Amino acid sequence: MVSHNIWLRDHCRCSECFHPVTKQRLVNTFDIPADIAPLSVESKQYGLEVTWPAPAPHTSIYPWLWLQEHSYDPPARPKLENATDPEKVLWGSNIAQNPPTVTFEEAMTDQGLFEWLSKVDKFGLCLITGVPPTTEGTEKLSERIGFIRETKYGKLWEMTADLAMGDTAYTNVALGAHTDNTYFTDPSGLQLLHVLSHTGGTGGKTLLVDGFHVAATLKERHPESYTLLSTVPIPAHAAGDDGGIYQASPKSGYPTLSHDLVTRELYQVRWNNNDRSVMDHLDPKIVEEWYEAIRIWNRLLKSADSEYWVQLSPGTALIVNNHRVLHGRSSFTGRRWVCGSYIVFDEFKSKLAVLKERFDPDRVTADTRDPSSGSSVWSPAL
Ligand SMILES: C[N+](C)(C)CCCC[C@H](N)C(=O)O
Ligand SMILES: O=C(O)CCC(=O)C(=O)O
Ligand SMILES: [Fe+2]
């Protein structure tokens, strides 16, 4: 493994250079001479010990695990070549045989919460059974994860076909597979949905599609369409209510498929053809190809192999990763009362990271003592 001297000095993890509690950098990066070179480098039992020279003599110790975790030459994590994270399990209609599920009671324990969020992280969705069929029960479940994201729809929102909000979700029409909030600069991370009641009618089945799975199929079969969906930004708006006109910033929007700039991994799907605004920024040379690309995308989304239909009933809630799994519903008749919440993506990821430290059987139990001070000043991830 190769590291640059400046990089090593800048990343010293001793408690003088890296605050042991706040995990923030204390060393002043810009006081480090650009041509800094070590006086000595020694291999110790717990890590690499580097002694730096005057005018700022200092001893740094880099735990072996930390060095391994953060190696950039060679990279600790090879580029995924546009694949998706191996931790993710892609699925199609076959998931219906054994949909990821937890019980409300399990979710009320920390171990159960870890199981639940691990399933959401792996599959992008999870059913929750035994949920009290009330808004209070649904809110209690949501807040096990983290802050509910309040939006124009409310905090724990309720919805029925009364156009209370200027959105077709508040009608009884069918909604094709989509991700929510494409008109927000930052679409909500998780979306929880709970049908509280449905009387005097039928329909209202929930549609779920793994956007990562469909994207992988698109990339394999139609790479040029995949590229267009990965590069052409799509503007979106929500302007059905007098009190609000929402458009993502920048106004040109975001591509349907977004990729990690380092690993090139697909990390977000944004797709809602109903909420898409005027495509007035398209390069005239690609208009036909772009429409062909979204036709192919739509066809794959609607393929029987991609669609997982489930009839939700009171007591069984559903949570989806709104950056990966598309949802929709069939039309319905009668009175259908739905409640749910949006949960902040970073709250979900943070909660899972904290629970992993406690419950993940594969967690890295690094020797986290700072050899110089004996206190724990680092964790492999930071
Ligand atoms: C979920 N809740 C009922 C609150 C809002 C529904 C809004 C749907 C909107 N067209 C979108 O795709 O974001
Ligand atoms: O009515 C449903 O089942 C879902 C409607 C929808 O797309 C939403 O609430 O975001
Ligand atoms: Fe939706």
mmCIF file of C-alpha atoms and ligand atoms in Angstrom:
data_model
loop_
_atom_site.group_PDB
_atom_site.id
_atom_site.type_symbol
_atom_site.label_atom_id
_atom_site.label_comp_id
_atom_site.label_asym_id
_atom_site.label_seq_id
_atom_site.Cartn_x
_atom_site.Cartn_y
_atom_site.Cartn_z
ATOM 1 C CA MET A 1 0.000 0.000 0.000
ATOM 2 C CA VAL A 2 1.292 3.413 -0.975
ATOM 3 C CA SER A 3 0.445 6.611 0.935
ATOM 4 C CA HIS A 4 1.716 10.102 0.357
ATOM 5 C CA ASN A 5 3.511 11.699 3.289
ATOM 6 C CA ILE A 6 1.246 14.743 3.240
ATOM 7 C CA TRP A 7 -1.790 12.422 3.259
ATOM 8 C CA LEU A 8 -0.440 10.431 6.194
ATOM 9 C CA ARG A 9 0.382 13.526 8.273
ATOM 10 C CA ASP A 10 -2.979 15.095 7.465
ATOM 11 C CA HIS A 11 -4.753 11.934 8.601
ATOM 12 C CA CYS A 12 -2.962 11.355 11.882
ATOM 13 C CA ARG A 13 -5.471 9.800 14.251
ATOM 14 C CA CYS A 14 -3.855 10.671 17.568
ATOM 15 C CA SER A 15 -5.959 12.674 19.991
ATOM 16 C CA GLU A 16 -3.965 15.855 19.300
ATOM 17 C CA CYS A 17 -4.702 15.689 15.553
ATOM 18 C CA PHE A 18 -8.166 14.109 15.574
ATOM 19 C CA HIS A 19 -10.605 15.046 18.342
ATOM 20 C CA PRO A 20 -11.253 11.822 20.282
ATOM 21 C CA VAL A 21 -14.864 12.742 21.045
ATOM 22 C CA THR A 22 -16.069 14.828 18.091
ATOM 23 C CA LYS A 23 -14.036 12.823 15.533
ATOM 24 C CA GLN A 24 -13.093 16.098 13.869
ATOM 25 C CA ARG A 25 -9.712 17.071 12.483
ATOM 26 C CA LEU A 26 -7.636 19.196 14.841
ATOM 27 C CA VAL A 27 -4.349 19.206 12.933
ATOM 28 C CA ASN A 28 -4.042 22.242 10.675
ATOM 29 C CA THR A 29 -3.671 20.719 7.219
ATOM 30 C CA PHE A 30 -2.216 23.958 5.897
ATOM 31 C CA ASP A 31 0.635 24.097 8.402
ATOM 32 C CA ILE A 32 1.961 20.759 7.099
ATOM 33 C CA PRO A 33 4.922 21.403 4.745
ATOM 34 C CA ALA A 34 4.038 20.116 1.247
ATOM 35 C CA ASP A 35 7.365 18.247 1.156
ATOM 36 C CA ILE A 36 7.053 16.710 4.637
ATOM 37 C CA ALA A 37 8.971 13.451 5.025
ATOM 38 C CA PRO A 38 9.191 11.108 8.023
ATOM 39 C CA LEU A 39 12.264 10.814 10.270
ATOM 40 C CA SER A 40 11.414 7.143 10.827
ATOM 41 C CA VAL A 41 8.737 4.577 10.033
ATOM 42 C CA GLU A 42 8.298 1.512 12.265
ATOM 43 C CA SER A 43 5.982 -1.469 12.066
ATOM 44 C CA LYS A 44 4.393 -2.020 15.491
ATOM 45 C CA GLN A 45 1.997 -4.698 16.739
ATOM 46 C CA TYR A 46 -1.068 -2.399 16.455
ATOM 47 C CA GLY A 47 -0.064 -0.223 13.538
ATOM 48 C CA LEU A 48 2.471 1.833 11.605
ATOM 49 C CA GLU A 49 4.380 4.333 13.762
ATOM 50 C CA VAL A 50 5.715 7.374 11.879
ATOM 51 C CA THR A 51 7.933 10.040 13.454
ATOM 52 C CA TRP A 52 7.791 13.486 11.836
ATOM 53 C CA PRO A 53 10.666 16.018 11.968
ATOM 54 C CA ALA A 54 11.062 19.568 13.219
ATOM 55 C CA PRO A 55 9.775 22.258 12.940
ATOM 56 C CA ALA A 56 6.705 20.259 14.084
ATOM 57 C CA PRO A 57 8.077 17.041 15.587
ATOM 58 C CA HIS A 58 5.259 14.526 16.064
ATOM 59 C CA THR A 59 4.658 10.806 16.294
ATOM 60 C CA SER A 60 1.686 9.351 14.415
ATOM 61 C CA ILE A 61 0.344 5.835 14.776
ATOM 62 C CA TYR A 62 -1.881 4.391 12.014
ATOM 63 C CA PRO A 63 -3.696 1.241 13.151
ATOM 64 C CA TRP A 64 -3.273 -1.519 10.562
ATOM 65 C CA LEU A 65 -7.009 -1.927 10.161
ATOM 66 C CA TRP A 66 -7.466 1.766 9.581
ATOM 67 C CA LEU A 67 -4.777 1.792 6.908
ATOM 68 C CA GLN A 68 -6.359 -1.236 5.246
ATOM 69 C CA GLU A 69 -9.842 0.305 5.369
ATOM 70 C CA HIS A 70 -8.667 3.604 3.817
ATOM 71 C CA SER A 71 -6.070 2.472 1.343
ATOM 72 C CA TYR A 72 -6.336 4.392 -1.919
ATOM 73 C CA ASP A 73 -3.352 2.872 -3.659
ATOM 74 C CA PRO A 74 -4.487 0.221 -4.224
ATOM 75 C CA PRO A 75 -8.142 1.218 -3.501
ATOM 76 C CA ALA A 76 -9.617 -0.567 -0.474
ATOM 77 C CA ARG A 77 -12.813 -1.141 -2.471
ATOM 78 C CA PRO A 78 -12.339 -1.923 -6.184
ATOM 79 C CA LYS A 79 -14.505 0.048 -8.574
ATOM 80 C CA LEU A 80 -17.784 -1.766 -9.104
ATOM 81 C CA GLU A 81 -17.823 -1.189 -12.872
ATOM 82 C CA ASN A 82 -21.363 0.231 -12.722
ATOM 83 C CA ALA A 83 -22.585 -2.800 -10.860
ATOM 84 C CA THR A 84 -24.402 -2.217 -7.621
ATOM 85 C CA ASP A 85 -23.090 -2.738 -4.114
ATOM 86 C CA PRO A 86 -22.563 -6.502 -3.527
ATOM 87 C CA GLU A 87 -24.343 -6.026 -0.192
ATOM 88 C CA LYS A 88 -27.533 -5.318 -2.107
ATOM 89 C CA VAL A 89 -29.818 -8.170 -3.171
ATOM 90 C CA LEU A 90 -31.566 -7.319 -6.428
ATOM 91 C CA TRP A 91 -35.024 -8.761 -6.857
ATOM 92 C CA GLY A 92 -37.890 -9.134 -9.297
ATOM 93 C CA SER A 93 -41.429 -10.493 -9.033
ATOM 94 C CA ASN A 94 -39.968 -13.572 -7.350
ATOM 95 C CA ILE A 95 -39.619 -11.631 -4.107
ATOM 96 C CA ALA A 96 -43.346 -12.296 -3.620
ATOM 97 C CA GLN A 97 -42.467 -15.811 -2.449
ATOM 98 C CA ASN A 98 -40.620 -14.498 0.592
ATOM 99 C CA PRO A 99 -40.875 -10.712 0.984
ATOM 100 C CA PRO A 100 -38.562 -9.237 3.653
ATOM 101 C CA THR A 101 -40.753 -8.897 6.741
ATOM 102 C CA VAL A 102 -40.414 -7.984 10.413
ATOM 103 C CA THR A 103 -43.043 -7.617 13.129
ATOM 104 C CA PHE A 104 -43.920 -4.380 14.882
ATOM 105 C CA GLU A 105 -42.896 -5.953 18.205
ATOM 106 C CA GLU A 106 -39.469 -6.864 16.802
ATOM 107 C CA ALA A 107 -39.038 -3.336 15.477
ATOM 108 C CA MET A 108 -39.599 -2.011 19.002
ATOM 109 C CA THR A 109 -36.379 -3.739 20.185
ATOM 110 C CA ASP A 110 -32.923 -2.530 19.129
ATOM 111 C CA GLN A 111 -31.924 -5.958 17.836
ATOM 112 C CA GLY A 112 -35.187 -6.101 15.879
ATOM 113 C CA LEU A 113 -34.656 -2.570 14.597
ATOM 114 C CA PHE A 114 -31.213 -3.662 13.343
ATOM 115 C CA GLU A 115 -32.757 -6.661 11.548
ATOM 116 C CA TRP A 116 -35.426 -4.417 10.033
ATOM 117 C CA LEU A 117 -33.053 -1.713 8.772
ATOM 118 C CA SER A 118 -30.601 -4.345 7.516
ATOM 119 C CA LYS A 119 -33.403 -5.773 5.356
ATOM 120 C CA VAL A 120 -34.264 -2.301 4.070
ATOM 121 C CA ASP A 121 -30.592 -1.703 3.258
ATOM 122 C CA LYS A 122 -30.261 -5.055 1.490
ATOM 123 C CA PHE A 123 -33.581 -5.275 -0.391
ATOM 124 C CA GLY A 124 -34.764 -1.662 -0.478
ATOM 125 C CA LEU A 125 -38.095 -2.646 1.077
ATOM 126 C CA CYS A 126 -39.623 -4.467 4.049
ATOM 127 C CA LEU A 127 -43.115 -5.325 5.243
ATOM 128 C CA ILE A 128 -43.958 -4.762 8.891
ATOM 129 C CA THR A 129 -46.763 -6.890 10.339
ATOM 130 C CA GLY A 130 -48.662 -6.430 13.591
ATOM 131 C CA VAL A 131 -48.636 -2.628 13.320
ATOM 132 C CA PRO A 132 -51.451 -0.990 15.293
ATOM 133 C CA PRO A 133 -53.799 0.135 12.468
ATOM 134 C CA THR A 134 -53.673 3.773 13.572
ATOM 135 C CA THR A 135 -51.728 6.894 12.706
ATOM 136 C CA GLU A 136 -50.232 6.797 16.207
ATOM 137 C CA GLY A 137 -48.967 3.238 15.722
ATOM 138 C CA THR A 138 -47.562 4.173 12.312
ATOM 139 C CA GLU A 139 -45.832 7.242 13.740
ATOM 140 C CA LYS A 140 -44.356 5.200 16.595
ATOM 141 C CA LEU A 141 -42.968 2.723 14.042
ATOM 142 C CA SER A 142 -41.547 5.525 11.855
ATOM 143 C CA GLU A 143 -39.796 7.224 14.736
ATOM 144 C CA ARG A 144 -37.978 4.022 15.669
ATOM 145 C CA ILE A 145 -35.794 4.840 12.660
ATOM 146 C CA GLY A 146 -35.302 8.576 13.064
ATOM 147 C CA PHE A 147 -36.775 11.964 12.377
ATOM 148 C CA ILE A 148 -39.842 11.952 10.188
ATOM 149 C CA ARG A 149 -39.382 14.418 7.339
ATOM 150 C CA GLU A 150 -42.231 16.885 7.453
ATOM 151 C CA THR A 151 -43.379 18.070 4.013
ATOM 152 C CA LYS A 152 -46.319 19.942 2.549
ATOM 153 C CA TYR A 153 -48.258 16.670 2.931
ATOM 154 C CA GLY A 154 -47.766 16.773 6.694
ATOM 155 C CA LYS A 155 -45.571 14.922 9.172
ATOM 156 C CA LEU A 156 -47.369 11.593 9.585
ATOM 157 C CA TRP A 157 -49.468 12.173 6.494
ATOM 158 C CA GLU A 158 -52.939 10.764 5.801
ATOM 159 C CA MET A 159 -54.353 10.322 2.329
ATOM 160 C CA THR A 160 -57.659 9.371 0.749
ATOM 161 C CA ALA A 161 -59.252 10.061 -2.639
ATOM 162 C CA ASP A 162 -60.497 13.540 -1.811
ATOM 163 C CA LEU A 163 -57.882 15.694 -3.543
ATOM 164 C CA ALA A 164 -57.146 17.225 -0.139
ATOM 165 C CA MET A 165 -53.725 17.754 -1.664
ATOM 166 C CA GLY A 166 -53.323 18.689 -5.310
ATOM 167 C CA ASP A 167 -51.817 15.392 -6.331
ATOM 168 C CA THR A 168 -53.258 12.376 -8.150
ATOM 169 C CA ALA A 169 -52.181 10.233 -5.206
ATOM 170 C CA TYR A 170 -55.196 11.833 -3.506
ATOM 171 C CA THR A 171 -57.533 10.338 -6.111
ATOM 172 C CA ASN A 172 -58.423 6.724 -6.966
ATOM 173 C CA VAL A 173 -56.521 6.505 -10.232
ATOM 174 C CA ALA A 174 -53.811 3.926 -10.853
ATOM 175 C CA LEU A 175 -50.246 5.182 -10.346
ATOM 176 C CA GLY A 176 -47.405 3.634 -12.338
ATOM 177 C CA ALA A 177 -44.106 2.717 -10.710
ATOM 178 C CA HIS A 178 -42.407 5.870 -9.475
ATOM 179 C CA THR A 179 -40.186 7.289 -6.793
ATOM 180 C CA ASP A 180 -41.592 10.148 -4.756
ATOM 181 C CA ASN A 181 -40.378 13.730 -4.447
ATOM 182 C CA THR A 182 -38.552 14.044 -7.770
ATOM 183 C CA TYR A 183 -39.526 17.732 -7.474
ATOM 184 C CA PHE A 184 -37.470 18.073 -4.258
ATOM 185 C CA THR A 185 -33.752 18.753 -4.589
ATOM 186 C CA ASP A 186 -33.309 15.878 -2.163
ATOM 187 C CA PRO A 187 -36.051 13.229 -2.517
ATOM 188 C CA SER A 188 -37.020 11.604 0.791
ATOM 189 C CA GLY A 189 -34.929 8.592 1.710
ATOM 190 C CA LEU A 190 -37.487 6.146 3.121
ATOM 191 C CA GLN A 191 -41.222 6.091 2.609
ATOM 192 C CA LEU A 192 -43.541 4.233 4.954
ATOM 193 C CA LEU A 193 -47.064 3.367 3.793
ATOM 194 C CA HIS A 194 -49.910 1.889 5.867
ATOM 195 C CA VAL A 195 -53.428 1.253 4.513
ATOM 196 C CA LEU A 196 -55.584 1.929 7.567
ATOM 197 C CA SER A 197 -58.870 0.986 5.975
ATOM 198 C CA HIS A 198 -60.528 0.240 2.654
ATOM 199 C CA THR A 199 -64.283 -0.148 2.666
ATOM 200 C CA GLY A 200 -66.963 -0.432 0.017
ATOM 201 C CA GLY A 201 -64.671 -1.167 -2.848
ATOM 202 C CA THR A 202 -61.751 -3.100 -4.322
ATOM 203 C CA GLY A 203 -58.358 -2.500 -5.884
ATOM 204 C CA GLY A 204 -55.679 -0.270 -4.438
ATOM 205 C CA LYS A 205 -53.025 -2.988 -4.724
ATOM 206 C CA THR A 206 -49.484 -1.781 -4.078
ATOM 207 C CA LEU A 207 -46.915 -2.105 -6.859
ATOM 208 C CA LEU A 208 -43.192 -2.396 -6.059
ATOM 209 C CA VAL A 209 -40.268 -2.544 -8.473
ATOM 210 C CA ASP A 210 -36.557 -2.804 -7.682
ATOM 211 C CA GLY A 211 -35.113 0.115 -9.641
ATOM 212 C CA PHE A 212 -31.568 -1.209 -9.166
ATOM 213 C CA HIS A 213 -32.571 -4.538 -10.715
ATOM 214 C CA VAL A 214 -34.315 -2.937 -13.696
ATOM 215 C CA ALA A 215 -31.363 -0.580 -14.191
ATOM 216 C CA ALA A 216 -28.956 -3.547 -14.243
ATOM 217 C CA THR A 217 -31.122 -5.212 -16.916
ATOM 218 C CA LEU A 218 -31.259 -1.969 -18.925
ATOM 219 C CA LYS A 219 -27.478 -1.583 -18.739
ATOM 220 C CA GLU A 220 -26.919 -5.131 -19.919
ATOM 221 C CA ARG A 221 -29.439 -5.074 -22.795
ATOM 222 C CA HIS A 222 -29.492 -1.387 -23.825
ATOM 223 C CA PRO A 223 -26.249 0.291 -22.707
ATOM 224 C CA GLU A 224 -26.870 3.365 -24.840
ATOM 225 C CA SER A 225 -30.278 3.910 -23.173
ATOM 226 C CA TYR A 226 -28.643 3.351 -19.783
ATOM 227 C CA THR A 227 -26.162 6.094 -20.611
ATOM 228 C CA LEU A 228 -28.944 8.503 -21.601
ATOM 229 C CA LEU A 229 -30.857 7.805 -18.361
ATOM 230 C CA SER A 230 -27.603 8.351 -16.488
ATOM 231 C CA THR A 231 -26.815 11.694 -18.116
ATOM 232 C CA VAL A 232 -30.013 13.501 -19.212
ATOM 233 C CA PRO A 233 -31.347 15.606 -16.310
ATOM 234 C CA ILE A 234 -35.104 15.566 -15.762
ATOM 235 C CA PRO A 235 -36.888 18.586 -14.261
ATOM 236 C CA ALA A 236 -39.884 17.904 -12.057
ATOM 237 C CA HIS A 237 -42.511 19.930 -10.222
ATOM 238 C CA ALA A 238 -45.284 19.707 -7.655
ATOM 239 C CA ALA A 239 -47.603 22.652 -8.193
ATOM 240 C CA GLY A 240 -51.063 21.307 -7.427
ATOM 241 C CA ASP A 241 -51.658 23.358 -4.313
ATOM 242 C CA ASP A 242 -52.024 27.147 -4.084
ATOM 243 C CA GLY A 243 -49.547 27.281 -1.251
ATOM 244 C CA GLY A 244 -46.591 25.782 -3.034
ATOM 245 C CA ILE A 245 -44.626 25.510 -6.254
ATOM 246 C CA TYR A 246 -41.881 22.921 -5.845
ATOM 247 C CA GLN A 247 -39.144 22.403 -8.411
ATOM 248 C CA ALA A 248 -35.845 20.673 -7.747
ATOM 249 C CA SER A 249 -32.702 22.832 -7.885
ATOM 250 C CA PRO A 250 -30.961 23.222 -10.245
ATOM 251 C CA LYS A 251 -34.047 23.661 -12.397
ATOM 252 C CA SER A 252 -32.717 21.323 -15.086
ATOM 253 C CA GLY A 253 -33.136 18.536 -12.533
ATOM 254 C CA TYR A 254 -31.300 15.244 -12.093
ATOM 255 C CA PRO A 255 -30.776 12.156 -14.230
ATOM 256 C CA THR A 256 -32.986 9.122 -13.722
ATOM 257 C CA LEU A 257 -29.948 7.083 -12.654
ATOM 258 C CA SER A 258 -27.202 8.615 -10.464
ATOM 259 C CA HIS A 259 -23.791 7.035 -9.889
ATOM 260 C CA ASP A 260 -21.078 7.258 -7.259
ATOM 261 C CA LEU A 261 -18.308 9.325 -8.894
ATOM 262 C CA VAL A 262 -15.579 7.032 -7.481
ATOM 263 C CA THR A 263 -17.027 3.508 -7.547
ATOM 264 C CA ARG A 264 -19.400 4.282 -10.432
ATOM 265 C CA GLU A 265 -22.012 2.352 -8.470
ATOM 266 C CA LEU A 266 -25.672 3.201 -9.091
ATOM 267 C CA TYR A 267 -26.871 4.819 -5.880
ATOM 268 C CA GLN A 268 -30.128 6.565 -6.772
ATOM 269 C CA VAL A 269 -33.125 6.121 -9.044
ATOM 270 C CA ARG A 270 -35.368 9.148 -9.592
ATOM 271 C CA TRP A 271 -38.397 8.460 -11.752
ATOM 272 C CA ASN A 272 -41.915 9.864 -11.815
ATOM 273 C CA ASN A 273 -43.191 10.412 -15.339
ATOM 274 C CA ASN A 274 -46.337 12.174 -14.095
ATOM 275 C CA ASP A 275 -44.361 14.775 -12.177
ATOM 276 C CA ARG A 276 -41.845 15.352 -14.966
ATOM 277 C CA SER A 277 -41.784 18.972 -16.172
ATOM 278 C CA VAL A 278 -41.208 20.325 -19.682
ATOM 279 C CA MET A 279 -38.086 18.798 -21.193
ATOM 280 C CA ASP A 280 -36.994 22.149 -22.616
ATOM 281 C CA HIS A 281 -33.279 21.565 -22.237
ATOM 282 C CA LEU A 282 -32.908 18.425 -24.391
ATOM 283 C CA ASP A 283 -30.162 18.402 -26.979
ATOM 284 C CA PRO A 284 -32.203 18.320 -30.240
ATOM 285 C CA LYS A 285 -29.920 15.566 -31.535
ATOM 286 C CA ILE A 286 -31.006 13.132 -28.827
ATOM 287 C CA VAL A 287 -34.747 13.796 -28.442
ATOM 288 C CA GLU A 288 -35.798 10.636 -30.311
ATOM 289 C CA GLU A 289 -33.169 8.492 -28.577
ATOM 290 C CA TRP A 290 -34.158 9.817 -25.146
ATOM 291 C CA TYR A 291 -37.816 8.958 -25.731
ATOM 292 C CA GLU A 292 -36.771 5.526 -26.969
ATOM 293 C CA ALA A 293 -34.641 5.117 -23.816
ATOM 294 C CA ILE A 294 -37.506 5.971 -21.447
ATOM 295 C CA ARG A 295 -39.850 3.706 -23.462
ATOM 296 C CA ILE A 296 -37.450 0.815 -22.917
ATOM 297 C CA TRP A 297 -37.058 1.799 -19.229
ATOM 298 C CA ASN A 298 -40.841 1.925 -18.807
ATOM 299 C CA ARG A 299 -41.266 -1.423 -20.554
ATOM 300 C CA LEU A 300 -38.736 -3.042 -18.195
ATOM 301 C CA LEU A 301 -40.399 -1.420 -15.164
ATOM 302 C CA LYS A 302 -43.756 -2.841 -16.255
ATOM 303 C CA SER A 303 -42.418 -6.285 -17.092
ATOM 304 C CA ALA A 304 -44.118 -9.109 -15.179
ATOM 305 C CA ASP A 305 -40.607 -10.184 -14.088
ATOM 306 C CA SER A 306 -40.055 -6.815 -12.413
ATOM 307 C CA GLU A 307 -43.388 -6.176 -10.728
ATOM 308 C CA TYR A 308 -44.223 -7.251 -7.201
ATOM 309 C CA TRP A 309 -47.877 -6.612 -6.375
ATOM 310 C CA VAL A 310 -49.060 -6.849 -2.784
ATOM 311 C CA GLN A 311 -52.447 -6.024 -1.293
ATOM 312 C CA LEU A 312 -51.697 -4.163 1.903
ATOM 313 C CA SER A 313 -54.229 -4.405 4.696
ATOM 314 C CA PRO A 314 -54.583 -2.632 8.042
ATOM 315 C CA GLY A 315 -51.809 -3.782 10.370
ATOM 316 C CA THR A 316 -49.301 -4.500 7.619
ATOM 317 C CA ALA A 317 -47.171 -1.475 6.769
ATOM 318 C CA LEU A 318 -44.581 -1.215 4.027
ATOM 319 C CA ILE A 319 -41.328 0.718 3.976
ATOM 320 C CA VAL A 320 -39.311 1.395 0.828
ATOM 321 C CA ASN A 321 -35.971 2.982 0.082
ATOM 322 C CA ASN A 322 -37.297 5.793 -2.108
ATOM 323 C CA HIS A 323 -33.858 6.151 -3.715
ATOM 324 C CA ARG A 324 -34.051 2.588 -5.086
ATOM 325 C CA VAL A 325 -37.514 0.983 -5.044
ATOM 326 C CA LEU A 326 -40.324 2.394 -7.155
ATOM 327 C CA HIS A 327 -43.873 2.080 -5.902
ATOM 328 C CA GLY A 328 -47.319 2.536 -7.391
ATOM 329 C CA ARG A 329 -50.854 1.236 -7.005
ATOM 330 C CA SER A 330 -53.782 -0.075 -8.990
ATOM 331 C CA SER A 331 -56.939 2.039 -9.234
ATOM 332 C CA PHE A 332 -59.545 1.426 -6.609
ATOM 333 C CA THR A 333 -63.153 1.983 -5.691
ATOM 334 C CA GLY A 334 -64.631 2.661 -2.265
ATOM 335 C CA ARG A 335 -63.077 4.545 0.648
ATOM 336 C CA ARG A 336 -59.376 3.858 1.074
ATOM 337 C CA TRP A 337 -57.552 5.532 3.944
ATOM 338 C CA VAL A 338 -53.749 5.484 3.856
ATOM 339 C CA CYS A 339 -51.216 7.008 6.220
ATOM 340 C CA GLY A 340 -47.452 7.051 6.230
ATOM 341 C CA SER A 341 -44.282 9.056 6.576
ATOM 342 C CA TYR A 342 -41.125 10.097 4.832
ATOM 343 C CA ILE A 343 -37.973 9.423 6.822
ATOM 344 C CA VAL A 344 -34.732 11.327 6.304
ATOM 345 C CA PHE A 345 -32.243 9.151 4.399
ATOM 346 C CA ASP A 346 -29.280 10.186 6.565
ATOM 347 C CA GLU A 347 -31.247 9.284 9.695
ATOM 348 C CA PHE A 348 -31.809 5.796 8.292
ATOM 349 C CA LYS A 349 -28.127 5.342 7.335
ATOM 350 C CA SER A 350 -26.917 6.727 10.668
ATOM 351 C CA LYS A 351 -29.253 4.562 12.736
ATOM 352 C CA LEU A 352 -28.160 1.484 10.792
ATOM 353 C CA ALA A 353 -24.472 2.375 11.224
ATOM 354 C CA VAL A 354 -24.896 2.780 14.984
ATOM 355 C CA LEU A 355 -26.861 -0.486 15.292
ATOM 356 C CA LYS A 356 -24.243 -2.286 13.174
ATOM 357 C CA GLU A 357 -21.585 -1.393 15.759
ATOM 358 C CA ARG A 358 -23.707 -3.225 18.361
ATOM 359 C CA PHE A 359 -25.330 -6.090 16.508
ATOM 360 C CA ASP A 360 -23.512 -6.825 13.245
ATOM 361 C CA PRO A 361 -21.933 -10.287 13.711
ATOM 362 C CA ASP A 362 -19.283 -9.348 11.127
ATOM 363 C CA ARG A 363 -18.528 -5.984 12.715
ATOM 364 C CA VAL A 364 -14.910 -5.106 12.820
ATOM 365 C CA THR A 365 -13.785 -5.289 16.446
ATOM 366 C CA ALA A 366 -10.699 -3.241 15.819
ATOM 367 C CA ASP A 367 -8.217 -2.567 18.547
ATOM 368 C CA THR A 368 -9.431 0.994 18.934
ATOM 369 C CA ARG A 369 -7.056 2.052 21.723
ATOM 370 C CA ASP A 370 -4.882 4.987 20.776
ATOM 371 C CA PRO A 371 -1.543 3.387 21.589
ATOM 372 C CA SER A 372 -0.175 6.713 22.768
ATOM 373 C CA SER A 373 -3.069 7.665 25.023
ATOM 374 C CA GLY A 374 -4.876 4.360 25.436
ATOM 375 C CA SER A 375 -8.235 5.984 24.735
ATOM 376 C CA SER A 376 -10.392 4.952 21.827
ATOM 377 C CA VAL A 377 -9.844 7.669 19.221
ATOM 378 C CA TRP A 378 -10.803 6.042 15.977
ATOM 379 C CA SER A 379 -13.120 3.593 14.388
ATOM 380 C CA PRO A 380 -12.188 1.899 11.115
ATOM 381 C CA ALA A 381 -14.864 3.806 9.221
ATOM 382 C CA LEU A 382 -13.704 7.340 10.079
HETATM 383 C C1 LIG B 1 -46.966 10.090 -0.003
HETATM 384 N N1 LIG B 1 -47.880 11.238 0.024
HETATM 385 C C2 LIG B 1 -49.253 10.742 0.003
HETATM 386 C C3 LIG B 1 -47.619 12.045 1.197
HETATM 387 C C4 LIG B 1 -47.642 12.149 -1.063
HETATM 388 C C5 LIG B 1 -47.866 11.646 -2.425
HETATM 389 C C6 LIG B 1 -47.184 12.585 -3.351
HETATM 390 C C7 LIG B 1 -46.901 11.928 -4.641
HETATM 391 C C8 LIG B 1 -46.076 12.774 -5.549
HETATM 392 N N2 LIG B 1 -46.668 12.741 -6.871
HETATM 393 C C9 LIG B 1 -44.680 12.207 -5.564
HETATM 394 O O1 LIG B 1 -44.410 11.374 -6.381
HETATM 395 O O2 LIG B 1 -43.864 12.573 -4.741
HETATM 396 O O1 LIG B 2 -51.967 4.981 -2.653
HETATM 397 C C1 LIG B 2 -50.896 4.313 -2.591
HETATM 398 O O2 LIG B 2 -50.875 3.121 -2.309
HETATM 399 C C2 LIG B 2 -49.565 5.021 -2.877
HETATM 400 C C3 LIG B 2 -49.754 6.336 -3.574
HETATM 401 C C4 LIG B 2 -48.395 6.985 -3.752
HETATM 402 O O3 LIG B 2 -47.708 6.821 -4.713
HETATM 403 C C5 LIG B 2 -47.854 7.734 -2.652
HETATM 404 O O4 LIG B 2 -48.560 7.905 -1.668
HETATM 405 O O5 LIG B 2 -46.666 8.164 -2.780
HETATM 406 FE FE FE B 3 -45.786 7.791 -4.504
#
